[in-house]
């Protein structure tokens, strides 16, 4: 099973600034990685798939990069609605699909 | 509107059973793999199972293998998760989610992530 490790656990950033979230895989997952956003009481929302492709309707301020074992989600010009928990997910070696433990992005 | 709606959650005693349903609308249901993902209170996301578009390929997490069974009825645009021998650690919000990927001719599956999620249904296992 591939273990996904996200860092940091909590990230404090001011509105208008840039947030950089990291995700590391215990072995290569190629570009088979997705990022999700989850707000309290809501289902997760797909942001990025294929490591760097934005899902339908996702603003351009969200960008993904990386391949192999190291991945990054960058959120530029943070808006109030962006403060949430973010999860990475690998779907290269499946089953099982595995998720990271999440990064909570909070307002500084 | 593309939508998934879960139902069937509730309070059940340890060792009991429960059947979750996931009803789809707004898209051609029989074209898509459906996943079940759960989230224990205050915890992260855990993949539980997935079932291919025609129900011919079904996979489970080790934590539920032998206790949970996924099935689907494409005529009714629905997927089901039959849960038996429930344990306290199965307590979670259960989501169904659509995967818009496909199998190629060699049987390799290309995923595009989970692009549509239901609102979730809560399962509580407690005496």
mmCIF file of N, CA and C in Angstrom, chain B residues 4-86:
data_model
loop_
_atom_site.group_PDB
_atom_site.id
_atom_site.type_symbol
_atom_site.label_atom_id
_atom_site.label_comp_id
_atom_site.label_asym_id
_atom_site.label_seq_id
_atom_site.Cartn_x
_atom_site.Cartn_y
_atom_site.Cartn_z
ATOM 1 N N UNK B 4 -25.254 12.845 -6.844
ATOM 2 C CA UNK B 4 -25.254 11.566 -6.144
ATOM 3 C C UNK B 4 -25.866 11.807 -4.776
ATOM 4 N N UNK B 5 -26.765 10.925 -4.370
ATOM 5 C CA UNK B 5 -27.435 11.082 -3.082
ATOM 6 C C UNK B 5 -27.375 9.755 -2.329
ATOM 7 N N UNK B 6 -26.704 9.788 -1.165
ATOM 8 C CA UNK B 6 -26.608 8.593 -0.332
ATOM 9 C C UNK B 6 -27.772 8.527 0.644
ATOM 10 N N UNK B 7 -28.092 7.312 1.045
ATOM 11 C CA UNK B 7 -29.114 7.095 2.066
ATOM 12 C C UNK B 7 -28.843 5.756 2.743
ATOM 13 N N UNK B 8 -29.553 5.527 3.853
ATOM 14 C CA UNK B 8 -29.458 4.241 4.524
ATOM 15 C C UNK B 8 -28.624 4.229 5.789
ATOM 16 N N UNK B 9 -27.984 5.341 6.100
ATOM 17 C CA UNK B 9 -27.184 5.381 7.313
ATOM 18 C C UNK B 9 -28.050 5.355 8.563
ATOM 19 N N UNK B 10 -27.408 5.171 9.701
ATOM 20 C CA UNK B 10 -28.137 5.157 10.956
ATOM 21 C C UNK B 10 -27.312 4.573 12.073
ATOM 22 N N UNK B 11 -27.978 4.336 13.197
ATOM 23 C CA UNK B 11 -27.346 3.755 14.375
ATOM 24 C C UNK B 11 -27.563 2.243 14.364
ATOM 25 N N UNK B 12 -26.488 1.500 14.540
ATOM 26 C CA UNK B 12 -26.571 0.044 14.527
ATOM 27 C C UNK B 12 -25.650 -0.495 15.619
ATOM 28 N N UNK B 13 -26.025 -1.615 16.192
ATOM 29 C CA UNK B 13 -25.208 -2.223 17.235
ATOM 30 C C UNK B 13 -24.022 -2.962 16.628
ATOM 31 N N UNK B 14 -22.949 -3.093 17.395
ATOM 32 C CA UNK B 14 -21.810 -3.892 16.912
ATOM 33 C C UNK B 14 -22.273 -5.293 16.513
ATOM 34 N N UNK B 15 -21.747 -5.740 15.369
ATOM 35 C CA UNK B 15 -22.154 -7.031 14.828
ATOM 36 C C UNK B 15 -23.348 -6.957 13.909
ATOM 37 N N UNK B 16 -23.975 -5.812 13.851
ATOM 38 C CA UNK B 16 -25.168 -5.652 13.028
ATOM 39 C C UNK B 16 -24.857 -5.367 11.565
ATOM 40 N N UNK B 17 -25.922 -5.141 10.812
ATOM 41 C CA UNK B 17 -25.802 -4.920 9.369
ATOM 42 C C UNK B 17 -26.538 -3.662 8.964
ATOM 43 N N UNK B 18 -26.125 -3.127 7.824
ATOM 44 C CA UNK B 18 -26.747 -1.933 7.278
ATOM 45 C C UNK B 18 -26.506 -1.937 5.774
ATOM 46 N N UNK B 19 -27.462 -1.400 5.012
ATOM 47 C CA UNK B 19 -27.294 -1.312 3.566
ATOM 48 C C UNK B 19 -27.406 0.143 3.146
ATOM 49 N N UNK B 20 -26.327 0.651 2.574
ATOM 50 C CA UNK B 20 -26.316 2.016 2.074
ATOM 51 C C UNK B 20 -26.675 2.016 0.594
ATOM 52 N N UNK B 21 -27.328 3.095 0.173
ATOM 53 C CA UNK B 21 -27.657 3.288 -1.232
ATOM 54 C C UNK B 21 -27.075 4.605 -1.716
ATOM 55 N N UNK B 22 -26.790 4.643 -2.991
ATOM 56 C CA UNK B 22 -26.288 5.852 -3.646
ATOM 57 C C UNK B 22 -27.063 5.988 -4.952
ATOM 58 N N UNK B 23 -27.899 7.016 -5.030
ATOM 59 C CA UNK B 23 -28.730 7.225 -6.214
ATOM 60 C C UNK B 23 -28.140 8.335 -7.071
ATOM 61 N N UNK B 24 -28.027 8.055 -8.354
ATOM 62 C CA UNK B 24 -27.419 8.997 -9.280
ATOM 63 C C UNK B 24 -28.459 9.634 -10.190
ATOM 64 N N UNK B 25 -28.180 10.867 -10.606
ATOM 65 C CA UNK B 25 -29.041 11.543 -11.570
ATOM 66 C C UNK B 25 -28.217 12.552 -12.347
ATOM 67 N N UNK B 26 -28.697 12.898 -13.531
ATOM 68 C CA UNK B 26 -28.063 13.945 -14.324
ATOM 69 C C UNK B 26 -26.919 13.502 -15.205
ATOM 70 N N UNK B 27 -26.623 12.208 -15.228
ATOM 71 C CA UNK B 27 -25.573 11.713 -16.112
ATOM 72 C C UNK B 27 -25.856 10.237 -16.446
ATOM 73 N N UNK B 28 -25.121 9.722 -17.417
ATOM 74 C CA UNK B 28 -25.301 8.328 -17.830
ATOM 75 C C UNK B 28 -24.597 7.426 -16.834
ATOM 76 N N UNK B 29 -25.331 6.996 -15.852
ATOM 77 C CA UNK B 29 -24.789 6.279 -14.699
ATOM 78 C C UNK B 29 -23.985 5.050 -15.104
ATOM 79 N N UNK B 30 -24.454 4.329 -16.098
ATOM 80 C CA UNK B 30 -23.827 3.059 -16.473
ATOM 81 C C UNK B 30 -22.454 3.233 -17.124
ATOM 82 N N UNK B 31 -22.032 4.470 -17.356
ATOM 83 C CA UNK B 31 -20.711 4.738 -17.927
ATOM 84 C C UNK B 31 -19.621 4.904 -16.882
ATOM 85 N N UNK B 32 -19.986 4.926 -15.603
ATOM 86 C CA UNK B 32 -19.031 5.357 -14.582
ATOM 87 C C UNK B 32 -18.782 4.343 -13.483
ATOM 88 N N UNK B 33 -17.514 4.268 -13.090
ATOM 89 C CA UNK B 33 -17.144 3.565 -11.854
ATOM 90 C C UNK B 33 -17.598 4.408 -10.680
ATOM 91 N N UNK B 34 -18.036 3.756 -9.612
ATOM 92 C CA UNK B 34 -18.446 4.447 -8.398
ATOM 93 C C UNK B 34 -17.608 3.935 -7.223
ATOM 94 N N UNK B 35 -17.146 4.881 -6.425
ATOM 95 C CA UNK B 35 -16.363 4.566 -5.237
ATOM 96 C C UNK B 35 -17.169 4.838 -3.979
ATOM 97 N N UNK B 36 -16.828 4.124 -2.908
ATOM 98 C CA UNK B 36 -17.288 4.468 -1.559
ATOM 99 C C UNK B 36 -16.047 4.921 -0.780
ATOM 100 N N UNK B 37 -16.184 6.077 -0.142
ATOM 101 C CA UNK B 37 -15.118 6.650 0.673
ATOM 102 C C UNK B 37 -15.748 7.022 2.020
ATOM 103 N N UNK B 38 -15.054 6.764 3.106
ATOM 104 C CA UNK B 38 -15.620 7.101 4.412
ATOM 105 C C UNK B 38 -14.701 8.025 5.183
ATOM 106 N N UNK B 39 -15.292 8.678 6.171
ATOM 107 C CA UNK B 39 -14.551 9.622 6.997
ATOM 108 C C UNK B 39 -15.033 9.486 8.427
ATOM 109 N N UNK B 40 -14.195 8.933 9.279
ATOM 110 C CA UNK B 40 -14.509 8.815 10.696
ATOM 111 C C UNK B 40 -14.552 10.210 11.321
ATOM 112 N N UNK B 41 -15.260 10.372 12.422
ATOM 113 C CA UNK B 41 -15.389 11.702 13.044
ATOM 114 C C UNK B 41 -14.038 12.343 13.315
ATOM 115 N N UNK B 42 -13.835 13.540 12.774
ATOM 116 C CA UNK B 42 -12.603 14.278 12.994
ATOM 117 C C UNK B 42 -11.377 13.724 12.302
ATOM 118 N N UNK B 43 -11.572 12.753 11.418
ATOM 119 C CA UNK B 43 -10.434 12.101 10.749
ATOM 120 C C UNK B 43 -10.412 12.390 9.254
ATOM 121 N N UNK B 44 -9.453 11.793 8.573
ATOM 122 C CA UNK B 44 -9.301 11.989 7.142
ATOM 123 C C UNK B 44 -10.141 11.019 6.325
ATOM 124 N N UNK B 45 -9.870 11.012 5.035
ATOM 125 C CA UNK B 45 -10.637 10.212 4.086
ATOM 126 C C UNK B 45 -10.034 8.819 3.946
ATOM 127 N N UNK B 46 -10.900 7.813 3.893
ATOM 128 C CA UNK B 46 -10.466 6.429 3.715
ATOM 129 C C UNK B 46 -11.281 5.789 2.606
ATOM 130 N N UNK B 47 -10.592 5.319 1.567
ATOM 131 C CA UNK B 47 -11.267 4.598 0.496
ATOM 132 C C UNK B 47 -11.773 3.255 1.020
ATOM 133 N N UNK B 48 -12.996 2.898 0.631
ATOM 134 C CA UNK B 48 -13.625 1.671 1.116
ATOM 135 C C UNK B 48 -13.757 0.629 0.009
ATOM 136 N N UNK B 49 -14.288 1.050 -1.148
ATOM 137 C CA UNK B 49 -14.582 0.093 -2.199
ATOM 138 C C UNK B 49 -14.810 0.837 -3.501
ATOM 139 N N UNK B 50 -14.667 0.125 -4.621
ATOM 140 C CA UNK B 50 -15.148 0.677 -5.874
ATOM 141 C C UNK B 50 -15.736 -0.434 -6.729
ATOM 142 N N UNK B 51 -16.619 -0.033 -7.628
ATOM 143 C CA UNK B 51 -17.316 -0.980 -8.490
ATOM 144 C C UNK B 51 -17.320 -0.398 -9.897
ATOM 145 N N UNK B 52 -16.915 -1.201 -10.856
ATOM 146 C CA UNK B 52 -16.802 -0.723 -12.231
ATOM 147 C C UNK B 52 -18.183 -0.433 -12.813
ATOM 148 N N UNK B 53 -18.169 0.158 -13.999
ATOM 149 C CA UNK B 53 -19.408 0.671 -14.589
ATOM 150 C C UNK B 53 -20.473 -0.416 -14.780
ATOM 151 N N UNK B 54 -20.055 -1.608 -15.124
ATOM 152 C CA UNK B 54 -21.027 -2.692 -15.311
ATOM 153 C C UNK B 54 -21.071 -3.640 -14.129
ATOM 154 N N UNK B 55 -20.297 -3.315 -13.091
ATOM 155 C CA UNK B 55 -20.322 -4.131 -11.881
ATOM 156 C C UNK B 55 -19.483 -5.389 -11.965
ATOM 157 N N UNK B 56 -18.617 -5.485 -12.991
ATOM 158 C CA UNK B 56 -17.856 -6.721 -13.182
ATOM 159 C C UNK B 56 -16.568 -6.747 -12.366
ATOM 160 N N UNK B 57 -16.087 -5.579 -12.002
ATOM 161 C CA UNK B 57 -14.865 -5.494 -11.202
ATOM 162 C C UNK B 57 -15.181 -4.729 -9.926
ATOM 163 N N UNK B 58 -14.925 -5.365 -8.807
ATOM 164 C CA UNK B 58 -15.210 -4.760 -7.512
ATOM 165 C C UNK B 58 -13.990 -4.961 -6.619
ATOM 166 N N UNK B 59 -13.598 -3.908 -5.925
ATOM 167 C CA UNK B 59 -12.439 -3.966 -5.049
ATOM 168 C C UNK B 59 -12.792 -3.394 -3.686
ATOM 169 N N UNK B 60 -12.069 -3.882 -2.666
ATOM 170 C CA UNK B 60 -12.336 -3.479 -1.291
ATOM 171 C C UNK B 60 -11.040 -3.150 -0.562
ATOM 172 N N UNK B 61 -11.154 -2.256 0.412
ATOM 173 C CA UNK B 61 -10.059 -2.036 1.341
ATOM 174 C C UNK B 61 -9.935 -3.256 2.249
ATOM 175 N N UNK B 62 -8.724 -3.534 2.693
ATOM 176 C CA UNK B 62 -8.520 -4.688 3.576
ATOM 177 C C UNK B 62 -9.365 -4.584 4.833
ATOM 178 N N UNK B 63 -9.609 -3.361 5.298
ATOM 179 C CA UNK B 63 -10.333 -3.151 6.554
ATOM 180 C C UNK B 63 -11.794 -3.591 6.478
ATOM 181 N N UNK B 64 -12.325 -3.749 5.262
ATOM 182 C CA UNK B 64 -13.742 -4.125 5.123
ATOM 183 C C UNK B 64 -13.932 -5.410 4.327
ATOM 184 N N UNK B 65 -12.853 -5.933 3.767
ATOM 185 C CA UNK B 65 -12.957 -7.124 2.931
ATOM 186 C C UNK B 65 -13.568 -8.279 3.713
ATOM 187 N N UNK B 66 -14.520 -8.952 3.091
ATOM 188 C CA UNK B 66 -15.205 -10.067 3.744
ATOM 189 C C UNK B 66 -16.404 -9.645 4.567
ATOM 190 N N UNK B 67 -16.537 -8.348 4.825
ATOM 191 C CA UNK B 67 -17.684 -7.855 5.620
ATOM 192 C C UNK B 67 -18.606 -6.955 4.795
ATOM 193 N N UNK B 68 -18.033 -6.223 3.850
ATOM 194 C CA UNK B 68 -18.810 -5.294 3.021
ATOM 195 C C UNK B 68 -18.924 -5.853 1.608
ATOM 196 N N UNK B 69 -20.061 -5.577 0.964
ATOM 197 C CA UNK B 69 -20.276 -6.008 -0.414
ATOM 198 C C UNK B 69 -20.865 -4.862 -1.222
ATOM 199 N N UNK B 70 -20.190 -4.524 -2.315
ATOM 200 C CA UNK B 70 -20.696 -3.497 -3.223
ATOM 201 C C UNK B 70 -21.461 -4.148 -4.364
ATOM 202 N N UNK B 71 -22.503 -3.458 -4.793
ATOM 203 C CA UNK B 71 -23.263 -3.904 -5.961
ATOM 204 C C UNK B 71 -23.890 -2.700 -6.630
ATOM 205 N N UNK B 72 -24.422 -2.900 -7.820
ATOM 206 C CA UNK B 72 -25.088 -1.789 -8.500
ATOM 207 C C UNK B 72 -26.223 -2.313 -9.354
ATOM 208 N N UNK B 73 -27.179 -1.418 -9.596
ATOM 209 C CA UNK B 73 -28.313 -1.695 -10.474
ATOM 210 C C UNK B 73 -28.380 -0.542 -11.460
ATOM 211 N N UNK B 74 -27.817 -0.731 -12.632
ATOM 212 C CA UNK B 74 -27.761 0.365 -13.601
ATOM 213 C C UNK B 74 -29.140 0.757 -14.109
ATOM 214 N N UNK B 75 -30.081 -0.162 -14.069
ATOM 215 C CA UNK B 75 -31.452 0.170 -14.484
ATOM 216 C C UNK B 75 -32.097 1.156 -13.516
ATOM 217 N N UNK B 76 -31.624 1.135 -12.274
ATOM 218 C CA UNK B 76 -32.172 2.035 -11.256
ATOM 219 C C UNK B 76 -31.187 3.146 -10.891
ATOM 220 N N UNK B 77 -30.091 3.249 -11.657
ATOM 221 C CA UNK B 77 -29.097 4.297 -11.411
ATOM 222 C C UNK B 77 -28.645 4.321 -9.953
ATOM 223 N N UNK B 78 -28.369 3.162 -9.416
ATOM 224 C CA UNK B 78 -28.032 3.086 -8.001
ATOM 225 C C UNK B 78 -26.888 2.118 -7.723
ATOM 226 N N UNK B 79 -26.136 2.468 -6.702
ATOM 227 C CA UNK B 79 -25.078 1.614 -6.166
ATOM 228 C C UNK B 79 -25.403 1.338 -4.702
ATOM 229 N N UNK B 80 -24.995 0.170 -4.229
ATOM 230 C CA UNK B 80 -25.308 -0.224 -2.868
ATOM 231 C C UNK B 80 -24.048 -0.706 -2.152
ATOM 232 N N UNK B 81 -24.034 -0.495 -0.838
ATOM 233 C CA UNK B 81 -22.955 -1.023 -0.005
ATOM 234 C C UNK B 81 -23.611 -1.784 1.144
ATOM 235 N N UNK B 82 -23.544 -3.109 1.069
ATOM 236 C CA UNK B 82 -24.072 -3.950 2.137
ATOM 237 C C UNK B 82 -22.970 -4.143 3.174
ATOM 238 N N UNK B 83 -23.249 -3.731 4.399
ATOM 239 C CA UNK B 83 -22.255 -3.778 5.460
ATOM 240 C C UNK B 83 -22.727 -4.753 6.530
ATOM 241 N N UNK B 84 -21.913 -5.740 6.837
ATOM 242 C CA UNK B 84 -22.239 -6.720 7.877
ATOM 243 C C UNK B 84 -21.124 -6.761 8.916
ATOM 244 N N UNK B 85 -21.379 -7.452 10.004
ATOM 245 C CA UNK B 85 -20.397 -7.583 11.097
ATOM 246 C C UNK B 85 -19.788 -6.232 11.445
ATOM 247 N N UNK B 86 -20.627 -5.240 11.595
ATOM 248 C CA UNK B 86 -20.145 -3.878 11.811
ATOM 249 C C UNK B 86 -19.431 -3.731 13.144
#
